[in-house]
Coordinates of N, CA and C in Angstrom, one line a residue:
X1 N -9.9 -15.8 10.8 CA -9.8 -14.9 9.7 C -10.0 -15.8 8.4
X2 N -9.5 -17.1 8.5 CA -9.7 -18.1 7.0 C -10.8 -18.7 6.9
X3 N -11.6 -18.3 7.8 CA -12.7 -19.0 8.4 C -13.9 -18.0 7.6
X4 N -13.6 -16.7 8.0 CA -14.4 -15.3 7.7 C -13.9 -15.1 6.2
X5 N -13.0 -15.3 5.8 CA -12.2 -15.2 4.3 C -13.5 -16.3 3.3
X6 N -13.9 -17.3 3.7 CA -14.1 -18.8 3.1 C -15.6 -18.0 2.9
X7 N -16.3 -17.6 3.9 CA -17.9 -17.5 3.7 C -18.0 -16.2 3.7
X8 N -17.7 -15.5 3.3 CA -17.5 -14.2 2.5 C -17.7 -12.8 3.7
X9 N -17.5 -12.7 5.3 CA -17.7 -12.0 6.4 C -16.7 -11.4 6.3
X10 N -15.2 -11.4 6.1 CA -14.2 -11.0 6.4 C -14.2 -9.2 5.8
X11 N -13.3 -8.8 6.3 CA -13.1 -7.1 6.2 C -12.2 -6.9 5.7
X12 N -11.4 -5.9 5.2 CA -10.2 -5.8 5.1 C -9.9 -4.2 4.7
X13 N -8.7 -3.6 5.0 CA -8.9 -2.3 4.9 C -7.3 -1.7 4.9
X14 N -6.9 -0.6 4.2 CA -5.0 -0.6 4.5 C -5.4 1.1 4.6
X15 N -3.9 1.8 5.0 CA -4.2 3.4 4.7 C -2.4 3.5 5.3
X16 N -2.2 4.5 4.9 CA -1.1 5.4 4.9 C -0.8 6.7 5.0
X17 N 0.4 7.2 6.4 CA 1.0 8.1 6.7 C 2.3 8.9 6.2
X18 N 2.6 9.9 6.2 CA 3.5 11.0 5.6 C 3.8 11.7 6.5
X19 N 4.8 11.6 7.1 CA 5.2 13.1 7.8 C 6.7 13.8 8.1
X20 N 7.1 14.5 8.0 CA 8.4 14.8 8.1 C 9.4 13.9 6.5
X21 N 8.5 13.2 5.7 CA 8.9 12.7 4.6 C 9.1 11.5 5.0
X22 N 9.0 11.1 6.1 CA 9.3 9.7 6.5 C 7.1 9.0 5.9
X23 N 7.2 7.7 5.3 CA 6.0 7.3 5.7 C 6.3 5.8 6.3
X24 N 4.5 5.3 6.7 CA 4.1 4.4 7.2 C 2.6 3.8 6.4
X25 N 2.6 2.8 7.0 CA 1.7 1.7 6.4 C 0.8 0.9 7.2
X26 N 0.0 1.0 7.2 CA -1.0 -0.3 8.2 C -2.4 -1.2 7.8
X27 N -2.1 -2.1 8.3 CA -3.6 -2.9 7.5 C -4.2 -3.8 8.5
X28 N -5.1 -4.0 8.2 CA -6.2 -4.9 9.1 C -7.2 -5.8 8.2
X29 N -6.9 -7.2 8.7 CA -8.3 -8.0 7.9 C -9.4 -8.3 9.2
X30 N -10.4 -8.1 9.1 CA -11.2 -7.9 10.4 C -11.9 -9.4 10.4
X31 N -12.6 -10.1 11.2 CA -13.5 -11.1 10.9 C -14.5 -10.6 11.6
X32 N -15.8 -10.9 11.9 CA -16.9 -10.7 12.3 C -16.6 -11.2 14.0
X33 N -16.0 -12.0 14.4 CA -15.6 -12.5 15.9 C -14.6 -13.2 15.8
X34 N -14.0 -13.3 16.9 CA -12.4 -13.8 17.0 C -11.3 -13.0 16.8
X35 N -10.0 -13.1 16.7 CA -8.7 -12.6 16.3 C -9.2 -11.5 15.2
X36 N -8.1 -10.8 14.9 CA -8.3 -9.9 13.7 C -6.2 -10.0 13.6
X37 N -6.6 -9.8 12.4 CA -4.9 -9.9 11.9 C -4.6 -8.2 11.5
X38 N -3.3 -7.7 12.2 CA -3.6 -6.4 11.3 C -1.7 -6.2 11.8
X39 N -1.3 -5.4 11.4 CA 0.4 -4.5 11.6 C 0.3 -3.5 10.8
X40 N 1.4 -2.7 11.1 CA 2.1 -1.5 10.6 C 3.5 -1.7 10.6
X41 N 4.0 -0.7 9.5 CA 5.6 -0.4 9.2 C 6.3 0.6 8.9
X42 N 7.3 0.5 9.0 CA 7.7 2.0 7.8 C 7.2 1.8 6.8
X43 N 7.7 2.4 5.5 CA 7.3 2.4 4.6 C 8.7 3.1 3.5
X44 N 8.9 1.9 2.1 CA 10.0 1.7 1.9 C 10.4 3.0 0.8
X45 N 11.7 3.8 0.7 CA 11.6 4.9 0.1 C 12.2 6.2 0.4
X46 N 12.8 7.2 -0.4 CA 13.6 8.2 -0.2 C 12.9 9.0 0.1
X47 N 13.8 10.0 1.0 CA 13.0 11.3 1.7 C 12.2 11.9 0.3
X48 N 12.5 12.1 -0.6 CA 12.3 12.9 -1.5 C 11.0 12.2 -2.7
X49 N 11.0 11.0 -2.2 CA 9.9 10.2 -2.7 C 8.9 9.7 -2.0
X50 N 9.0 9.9 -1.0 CA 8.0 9.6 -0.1 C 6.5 10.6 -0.3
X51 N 5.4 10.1 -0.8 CA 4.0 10.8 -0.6 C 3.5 9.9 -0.2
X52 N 2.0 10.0 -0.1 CA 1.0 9.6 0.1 C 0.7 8.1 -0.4
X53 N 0.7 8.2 -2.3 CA 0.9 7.2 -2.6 C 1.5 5.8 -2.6
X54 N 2.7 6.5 -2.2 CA 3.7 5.5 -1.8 C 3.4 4.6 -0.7
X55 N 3.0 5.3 0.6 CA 2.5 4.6 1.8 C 1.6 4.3 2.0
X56 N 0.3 4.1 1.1 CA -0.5 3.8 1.0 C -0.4 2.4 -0.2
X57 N 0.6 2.5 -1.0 CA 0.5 1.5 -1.7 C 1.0 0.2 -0.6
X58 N 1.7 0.6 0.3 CA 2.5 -0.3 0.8 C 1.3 -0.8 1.4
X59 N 0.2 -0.3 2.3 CA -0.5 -0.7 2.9 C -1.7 -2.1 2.4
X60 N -2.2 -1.9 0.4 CA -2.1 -2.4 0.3 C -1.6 -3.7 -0.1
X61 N -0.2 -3.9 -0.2 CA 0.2 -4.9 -0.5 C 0.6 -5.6 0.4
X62 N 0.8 -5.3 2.2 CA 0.7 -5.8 3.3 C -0.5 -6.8 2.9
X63 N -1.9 -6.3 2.3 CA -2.8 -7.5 3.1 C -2.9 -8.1 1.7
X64 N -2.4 -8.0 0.6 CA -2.2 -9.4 -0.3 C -1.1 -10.3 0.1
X65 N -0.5 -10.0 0.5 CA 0.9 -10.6 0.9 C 0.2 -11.4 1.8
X66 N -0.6 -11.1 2.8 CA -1.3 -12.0 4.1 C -2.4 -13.0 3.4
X67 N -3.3 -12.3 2.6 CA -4.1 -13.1 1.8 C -3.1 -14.2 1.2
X68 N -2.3 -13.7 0.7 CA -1.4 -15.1 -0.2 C -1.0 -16.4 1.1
X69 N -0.5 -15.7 1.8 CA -0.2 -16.8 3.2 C -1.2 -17.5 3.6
X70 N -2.5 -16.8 3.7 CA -3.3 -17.7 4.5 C -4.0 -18.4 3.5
X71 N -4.3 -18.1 2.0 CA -4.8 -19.3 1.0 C -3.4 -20.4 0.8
X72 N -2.4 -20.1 0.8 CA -1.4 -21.0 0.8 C -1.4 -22.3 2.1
X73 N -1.3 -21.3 3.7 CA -1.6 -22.6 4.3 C -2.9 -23.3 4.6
X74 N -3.9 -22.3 4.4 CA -5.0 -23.3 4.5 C -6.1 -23.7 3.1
X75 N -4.3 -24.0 2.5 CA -5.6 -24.6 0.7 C -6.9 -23.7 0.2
X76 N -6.7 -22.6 0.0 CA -7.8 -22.4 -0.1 C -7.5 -21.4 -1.7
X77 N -8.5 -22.1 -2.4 CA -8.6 -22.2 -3.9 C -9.5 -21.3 -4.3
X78 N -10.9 -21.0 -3.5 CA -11.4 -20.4 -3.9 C -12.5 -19.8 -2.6
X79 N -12.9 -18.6 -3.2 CA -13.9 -17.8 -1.6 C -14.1 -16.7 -2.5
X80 N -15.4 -16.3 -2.1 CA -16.0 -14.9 -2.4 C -15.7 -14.2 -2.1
X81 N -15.7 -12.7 -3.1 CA -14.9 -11.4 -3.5 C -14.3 -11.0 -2.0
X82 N -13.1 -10.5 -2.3 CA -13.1 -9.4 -0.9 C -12.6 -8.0 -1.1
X83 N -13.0 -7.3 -0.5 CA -13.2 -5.7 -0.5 C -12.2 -5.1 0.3
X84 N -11.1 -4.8 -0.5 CA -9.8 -3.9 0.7 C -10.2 -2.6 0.3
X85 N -10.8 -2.0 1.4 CA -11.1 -0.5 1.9 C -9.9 0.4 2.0
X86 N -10.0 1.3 0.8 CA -8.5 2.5 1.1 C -9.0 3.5 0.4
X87 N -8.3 4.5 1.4 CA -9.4 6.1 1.3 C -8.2 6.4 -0.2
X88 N -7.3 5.9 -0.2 CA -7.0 7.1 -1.3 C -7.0 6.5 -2.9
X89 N -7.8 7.3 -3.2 CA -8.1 6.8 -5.1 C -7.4 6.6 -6.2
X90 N -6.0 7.3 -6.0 CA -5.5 6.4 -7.0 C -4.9 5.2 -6.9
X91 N -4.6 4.6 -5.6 CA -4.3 3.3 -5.3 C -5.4 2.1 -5.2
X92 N -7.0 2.8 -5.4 CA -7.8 2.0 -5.7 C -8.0 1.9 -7.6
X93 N -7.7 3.2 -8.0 CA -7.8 2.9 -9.4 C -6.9 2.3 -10.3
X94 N -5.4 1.4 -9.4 CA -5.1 1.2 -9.7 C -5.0 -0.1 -10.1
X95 N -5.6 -0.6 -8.9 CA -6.2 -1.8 -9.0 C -6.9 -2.5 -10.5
X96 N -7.2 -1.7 -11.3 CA -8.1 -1.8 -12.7 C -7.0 -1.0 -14.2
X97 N -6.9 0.0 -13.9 CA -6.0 0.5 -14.6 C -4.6 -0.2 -15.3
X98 N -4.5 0.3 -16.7 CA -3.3 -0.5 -17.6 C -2.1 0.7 -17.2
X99 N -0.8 0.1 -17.0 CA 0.1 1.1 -16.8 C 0.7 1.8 -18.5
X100 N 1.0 3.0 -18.4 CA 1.8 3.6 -19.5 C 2.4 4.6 -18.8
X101 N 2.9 5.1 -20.5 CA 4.4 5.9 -19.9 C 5.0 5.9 -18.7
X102 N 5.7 4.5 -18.4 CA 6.3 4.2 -17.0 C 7.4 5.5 -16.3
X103 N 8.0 6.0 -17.2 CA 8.9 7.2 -16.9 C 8.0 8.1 -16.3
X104 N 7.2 8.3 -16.4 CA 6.4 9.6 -15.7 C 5.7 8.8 -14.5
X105 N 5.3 7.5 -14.4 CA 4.3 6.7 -13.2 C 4.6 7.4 -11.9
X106 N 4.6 7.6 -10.9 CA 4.9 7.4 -9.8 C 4.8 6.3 -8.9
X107 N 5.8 5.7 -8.6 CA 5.7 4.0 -7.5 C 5.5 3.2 -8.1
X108 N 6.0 3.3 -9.7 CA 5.6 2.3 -10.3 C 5.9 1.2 -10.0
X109 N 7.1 1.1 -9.0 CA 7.7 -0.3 -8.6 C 6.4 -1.1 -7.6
X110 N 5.8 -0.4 -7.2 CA 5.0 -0.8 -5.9 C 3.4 -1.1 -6.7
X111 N 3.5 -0.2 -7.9 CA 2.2 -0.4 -8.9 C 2.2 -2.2 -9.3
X112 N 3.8 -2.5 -10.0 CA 4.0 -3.4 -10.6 C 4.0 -4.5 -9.6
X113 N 4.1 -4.7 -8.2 CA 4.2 -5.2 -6.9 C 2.8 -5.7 -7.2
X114 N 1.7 -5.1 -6.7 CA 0.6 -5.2 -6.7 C -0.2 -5.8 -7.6
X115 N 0.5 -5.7 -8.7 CA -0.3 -6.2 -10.3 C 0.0 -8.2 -9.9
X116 N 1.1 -8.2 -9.3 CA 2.0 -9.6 -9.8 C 1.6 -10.2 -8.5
X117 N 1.1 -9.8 -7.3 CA 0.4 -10.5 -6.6 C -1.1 -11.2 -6.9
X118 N -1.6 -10.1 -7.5 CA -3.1 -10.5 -7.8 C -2.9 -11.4 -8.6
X119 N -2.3 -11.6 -9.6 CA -1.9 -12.9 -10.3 C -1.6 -14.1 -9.4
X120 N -0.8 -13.6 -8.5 CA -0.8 -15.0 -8.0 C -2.0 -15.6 -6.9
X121 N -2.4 -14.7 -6.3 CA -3.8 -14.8 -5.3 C -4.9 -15.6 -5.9
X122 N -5.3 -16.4 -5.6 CA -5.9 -17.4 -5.8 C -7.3 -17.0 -6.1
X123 N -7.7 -16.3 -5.1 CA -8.9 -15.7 -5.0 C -9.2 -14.1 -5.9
X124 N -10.3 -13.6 -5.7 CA -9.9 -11.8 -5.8 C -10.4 -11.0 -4.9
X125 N -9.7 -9.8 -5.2 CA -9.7 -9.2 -3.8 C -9.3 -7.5 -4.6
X126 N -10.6 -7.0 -4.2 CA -10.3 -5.6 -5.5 C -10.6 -4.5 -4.3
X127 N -10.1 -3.6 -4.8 CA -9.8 -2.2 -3.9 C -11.0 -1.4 -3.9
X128 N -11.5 -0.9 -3.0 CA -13.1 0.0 -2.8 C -12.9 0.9 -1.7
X129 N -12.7 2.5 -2.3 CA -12.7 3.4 -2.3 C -13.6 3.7 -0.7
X130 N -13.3 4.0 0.2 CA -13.8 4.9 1.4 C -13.3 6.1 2.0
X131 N -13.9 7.1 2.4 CA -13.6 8.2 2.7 C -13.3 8.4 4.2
X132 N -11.7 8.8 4.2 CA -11.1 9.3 5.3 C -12.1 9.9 6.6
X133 N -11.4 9.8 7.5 CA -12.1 10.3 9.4 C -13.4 10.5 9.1
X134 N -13.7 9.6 9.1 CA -14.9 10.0 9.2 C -15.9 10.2 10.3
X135 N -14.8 9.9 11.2 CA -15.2 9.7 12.2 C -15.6 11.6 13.2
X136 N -14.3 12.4 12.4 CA -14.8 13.9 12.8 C -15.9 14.2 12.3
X137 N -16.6 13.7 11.9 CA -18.2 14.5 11.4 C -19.6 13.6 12.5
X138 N -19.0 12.3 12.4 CA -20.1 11.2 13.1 C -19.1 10.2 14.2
X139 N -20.1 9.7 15.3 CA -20.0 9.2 16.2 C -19.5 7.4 15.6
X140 N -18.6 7.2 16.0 CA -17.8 5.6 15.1 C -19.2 4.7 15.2
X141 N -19.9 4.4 16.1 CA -20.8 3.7 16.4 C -22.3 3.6 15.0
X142 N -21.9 5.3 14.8 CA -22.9 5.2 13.5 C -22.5 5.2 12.2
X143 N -20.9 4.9 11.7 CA -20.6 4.7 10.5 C -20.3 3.2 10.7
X144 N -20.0 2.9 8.9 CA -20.0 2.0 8.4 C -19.0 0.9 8.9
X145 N -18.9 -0.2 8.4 CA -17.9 -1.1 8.7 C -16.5 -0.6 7.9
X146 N -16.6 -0.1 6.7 CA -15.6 0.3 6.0 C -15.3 1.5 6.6
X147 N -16.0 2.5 7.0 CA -15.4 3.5 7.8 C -14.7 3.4 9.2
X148 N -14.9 2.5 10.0 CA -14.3 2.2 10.9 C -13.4 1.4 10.7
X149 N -13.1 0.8 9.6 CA -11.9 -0.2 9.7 C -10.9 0.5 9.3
X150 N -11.0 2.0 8.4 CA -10.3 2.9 8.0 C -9.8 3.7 8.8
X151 N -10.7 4.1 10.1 CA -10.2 4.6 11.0 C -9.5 4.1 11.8
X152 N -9.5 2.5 11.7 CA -8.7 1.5 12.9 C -7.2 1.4 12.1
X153 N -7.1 1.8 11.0 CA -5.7 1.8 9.9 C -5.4 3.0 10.3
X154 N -6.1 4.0 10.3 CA -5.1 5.5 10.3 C -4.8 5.4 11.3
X155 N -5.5 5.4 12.5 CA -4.4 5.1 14.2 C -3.7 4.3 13.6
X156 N -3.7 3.1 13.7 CA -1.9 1.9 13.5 C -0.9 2.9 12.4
X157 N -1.5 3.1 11.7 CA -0.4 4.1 11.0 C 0.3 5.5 11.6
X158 N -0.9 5.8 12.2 CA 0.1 6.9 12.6 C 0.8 7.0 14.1
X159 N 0.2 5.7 15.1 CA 1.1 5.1 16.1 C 2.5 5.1 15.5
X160 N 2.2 4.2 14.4 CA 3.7 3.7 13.9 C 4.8 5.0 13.4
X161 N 4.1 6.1 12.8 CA 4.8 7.5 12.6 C 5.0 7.8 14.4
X162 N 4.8 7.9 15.3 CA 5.4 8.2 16.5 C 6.7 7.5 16.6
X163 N 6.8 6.6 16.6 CA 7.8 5.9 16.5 C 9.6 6.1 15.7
X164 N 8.7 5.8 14.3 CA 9.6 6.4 13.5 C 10.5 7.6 13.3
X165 N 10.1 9.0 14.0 CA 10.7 10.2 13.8 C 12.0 9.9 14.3
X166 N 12.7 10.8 13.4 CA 14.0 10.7 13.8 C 15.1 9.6 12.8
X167 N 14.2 8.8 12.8 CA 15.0 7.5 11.8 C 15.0 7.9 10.3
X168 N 15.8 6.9 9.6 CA 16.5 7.0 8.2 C 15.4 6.5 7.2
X169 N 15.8 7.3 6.3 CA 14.6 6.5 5.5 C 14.9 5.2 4.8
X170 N 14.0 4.2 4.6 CA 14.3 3.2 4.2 C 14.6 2.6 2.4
X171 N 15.6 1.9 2.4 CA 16.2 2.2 1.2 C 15.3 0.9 0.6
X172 N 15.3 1.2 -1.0 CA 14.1 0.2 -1.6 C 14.5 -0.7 -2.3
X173 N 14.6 -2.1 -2.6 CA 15.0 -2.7 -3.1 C 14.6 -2.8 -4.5
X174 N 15.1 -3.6 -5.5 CA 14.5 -4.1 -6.8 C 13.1 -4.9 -6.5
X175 N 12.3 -5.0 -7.1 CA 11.4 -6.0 -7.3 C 11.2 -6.9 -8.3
X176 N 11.2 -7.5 -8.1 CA 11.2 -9.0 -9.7 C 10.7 -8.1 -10.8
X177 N 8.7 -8.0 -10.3 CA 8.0 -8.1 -11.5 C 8.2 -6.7 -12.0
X178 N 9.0 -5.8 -11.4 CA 9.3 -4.3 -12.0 C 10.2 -4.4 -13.4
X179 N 10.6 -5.6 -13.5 CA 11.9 -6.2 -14.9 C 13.1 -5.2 -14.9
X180 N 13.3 -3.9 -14.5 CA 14.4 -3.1 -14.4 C 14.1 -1.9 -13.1
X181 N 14.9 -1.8 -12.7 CA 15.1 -0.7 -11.4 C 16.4 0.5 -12.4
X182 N 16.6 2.0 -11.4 CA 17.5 2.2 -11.4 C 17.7 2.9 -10.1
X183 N 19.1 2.9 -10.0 CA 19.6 3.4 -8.7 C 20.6 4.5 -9.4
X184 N 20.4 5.4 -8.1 CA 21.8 6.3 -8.7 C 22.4 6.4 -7.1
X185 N 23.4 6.7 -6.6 CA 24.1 6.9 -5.3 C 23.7 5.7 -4.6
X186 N 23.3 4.6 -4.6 CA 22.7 3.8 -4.3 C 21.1 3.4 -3.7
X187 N 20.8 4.9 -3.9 CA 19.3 5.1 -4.3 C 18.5 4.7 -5.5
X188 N 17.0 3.9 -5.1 CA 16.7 3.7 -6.3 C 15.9 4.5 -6.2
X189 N 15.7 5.2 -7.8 CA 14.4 6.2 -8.1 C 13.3 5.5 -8.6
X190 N 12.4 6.0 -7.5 CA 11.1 5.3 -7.6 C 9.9 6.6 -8.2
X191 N 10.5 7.7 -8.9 CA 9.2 8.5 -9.5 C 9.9 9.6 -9.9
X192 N 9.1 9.9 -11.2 CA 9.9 11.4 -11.9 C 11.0 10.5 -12.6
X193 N 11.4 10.0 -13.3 CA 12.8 9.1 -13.5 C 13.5 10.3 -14.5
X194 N 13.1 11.1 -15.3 CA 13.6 12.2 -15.9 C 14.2 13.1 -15.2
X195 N 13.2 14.0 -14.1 CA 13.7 14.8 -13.5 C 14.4 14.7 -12.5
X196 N 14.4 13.3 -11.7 CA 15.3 12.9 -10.5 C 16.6 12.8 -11.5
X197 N 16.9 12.3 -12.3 CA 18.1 11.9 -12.7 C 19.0 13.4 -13.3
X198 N 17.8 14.0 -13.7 CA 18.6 15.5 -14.1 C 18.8 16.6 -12.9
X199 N 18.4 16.1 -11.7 CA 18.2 16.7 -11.1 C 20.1 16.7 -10.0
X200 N 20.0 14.8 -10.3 CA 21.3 14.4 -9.4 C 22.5 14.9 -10.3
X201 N 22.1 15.0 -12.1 CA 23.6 15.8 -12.7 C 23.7 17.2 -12.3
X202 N 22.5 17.8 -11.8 CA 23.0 19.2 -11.5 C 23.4 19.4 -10.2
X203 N 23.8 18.5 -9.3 CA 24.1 18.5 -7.9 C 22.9 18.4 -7.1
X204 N 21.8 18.3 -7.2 CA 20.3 18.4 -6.6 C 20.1 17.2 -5.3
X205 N 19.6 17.4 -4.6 CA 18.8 16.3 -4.0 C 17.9 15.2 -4.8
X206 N 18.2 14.5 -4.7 CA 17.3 13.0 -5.4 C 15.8 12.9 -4.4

């Protein structure tokens, strides 16, 4: 994979599951031969905050997180662009996009996650837009490499939703580069921060 990372072959691709409010996350960096590095998770978050977005962000910051590891142990300073494939577009526009009015963001914690990695990532590694199953319209054999790597994320992800049913949802920590969190019941609100918080003075679900 640091081999395929160095001379510019390497793949990379994340996607994210929703269901029952619970989500998941999976990612894959592919190399042209050999090993391929890839997992799935839950995905961190209140019943009530859990979308799309959310488990999709996680997915990509699984493979910055791996990119950081493998330029850290194997020195590596510098390597041509790489392309993390994810079907869903506002987590690729986010990639580029300036944040405002944080009160209204959605995941901003997971936005601000993402920003403070690429800072540290040695190399770059920018998000490009592919379109979901593609595989119900054409035979896998005759789409793209980005379409099939997308497809090899939405299985791991939604293996990993089999799993999960049933279980709690996972509670979300602070993050450094977010500079402030808030929690209410020991939940932290991660979207809507107006109307979740007016929501918990009126007795509401968060």
């Amino acid at each position: 994979v640091a081999e395929a990372l160095l001379n510019g072959s390497l793949i990379a691709g994340s996607d994210g599951s929703v269901k029952n409010k619970l989500g998941t996350h999976a990612y894959k960096l592919l190399p042209p031969e050999g090993d391929c590095i890839e997992g799935s998770a839950q995905s961190l978050g209140t019943l009530s905050g859990m979308a799309s977005l959310r488990a999709e962000h996680h997915g990509e910051i699984s493979i910055l997180l791996v990119l950081i590891a493998l330029c850290k142990f194997y020195q590596i300073t510098e390597a041509p662009p790489l392309q993390i494939y994810i079907d869903n577009m506002e987590v690729v526009t986010r990639n580029t996009k300036t944040m405002k009015k944080r009160d209204k963001l959605r995941d901003y914690d997971l936005w601000a996650v993402s920003k403070a990695l690429r800072i540290e990532l040695p190399i770059r590694a920018s998000n490009k837009w592919v379109k979901a199953h593609q595989d119900a319209d054409s035979p896998t054999e005759d789409l793209s490499q980005a379409a099939n790597i997308n497809i090899a994320v939405d299985k791991l992800a939604g293996d990993r939703q089999l799993l999960i049913q049933g279980s709690q949802a996972q509670r979300v920590p602070h993050y450094g580069p977010e500079d402030i969190s808030i929690f209410l019941r020991g939940e932290k609100i991660t979207h809507d921060i107006r109307t979740t918080v007016e929501n918990y003075y009126n007795g509401k679900n968060m």
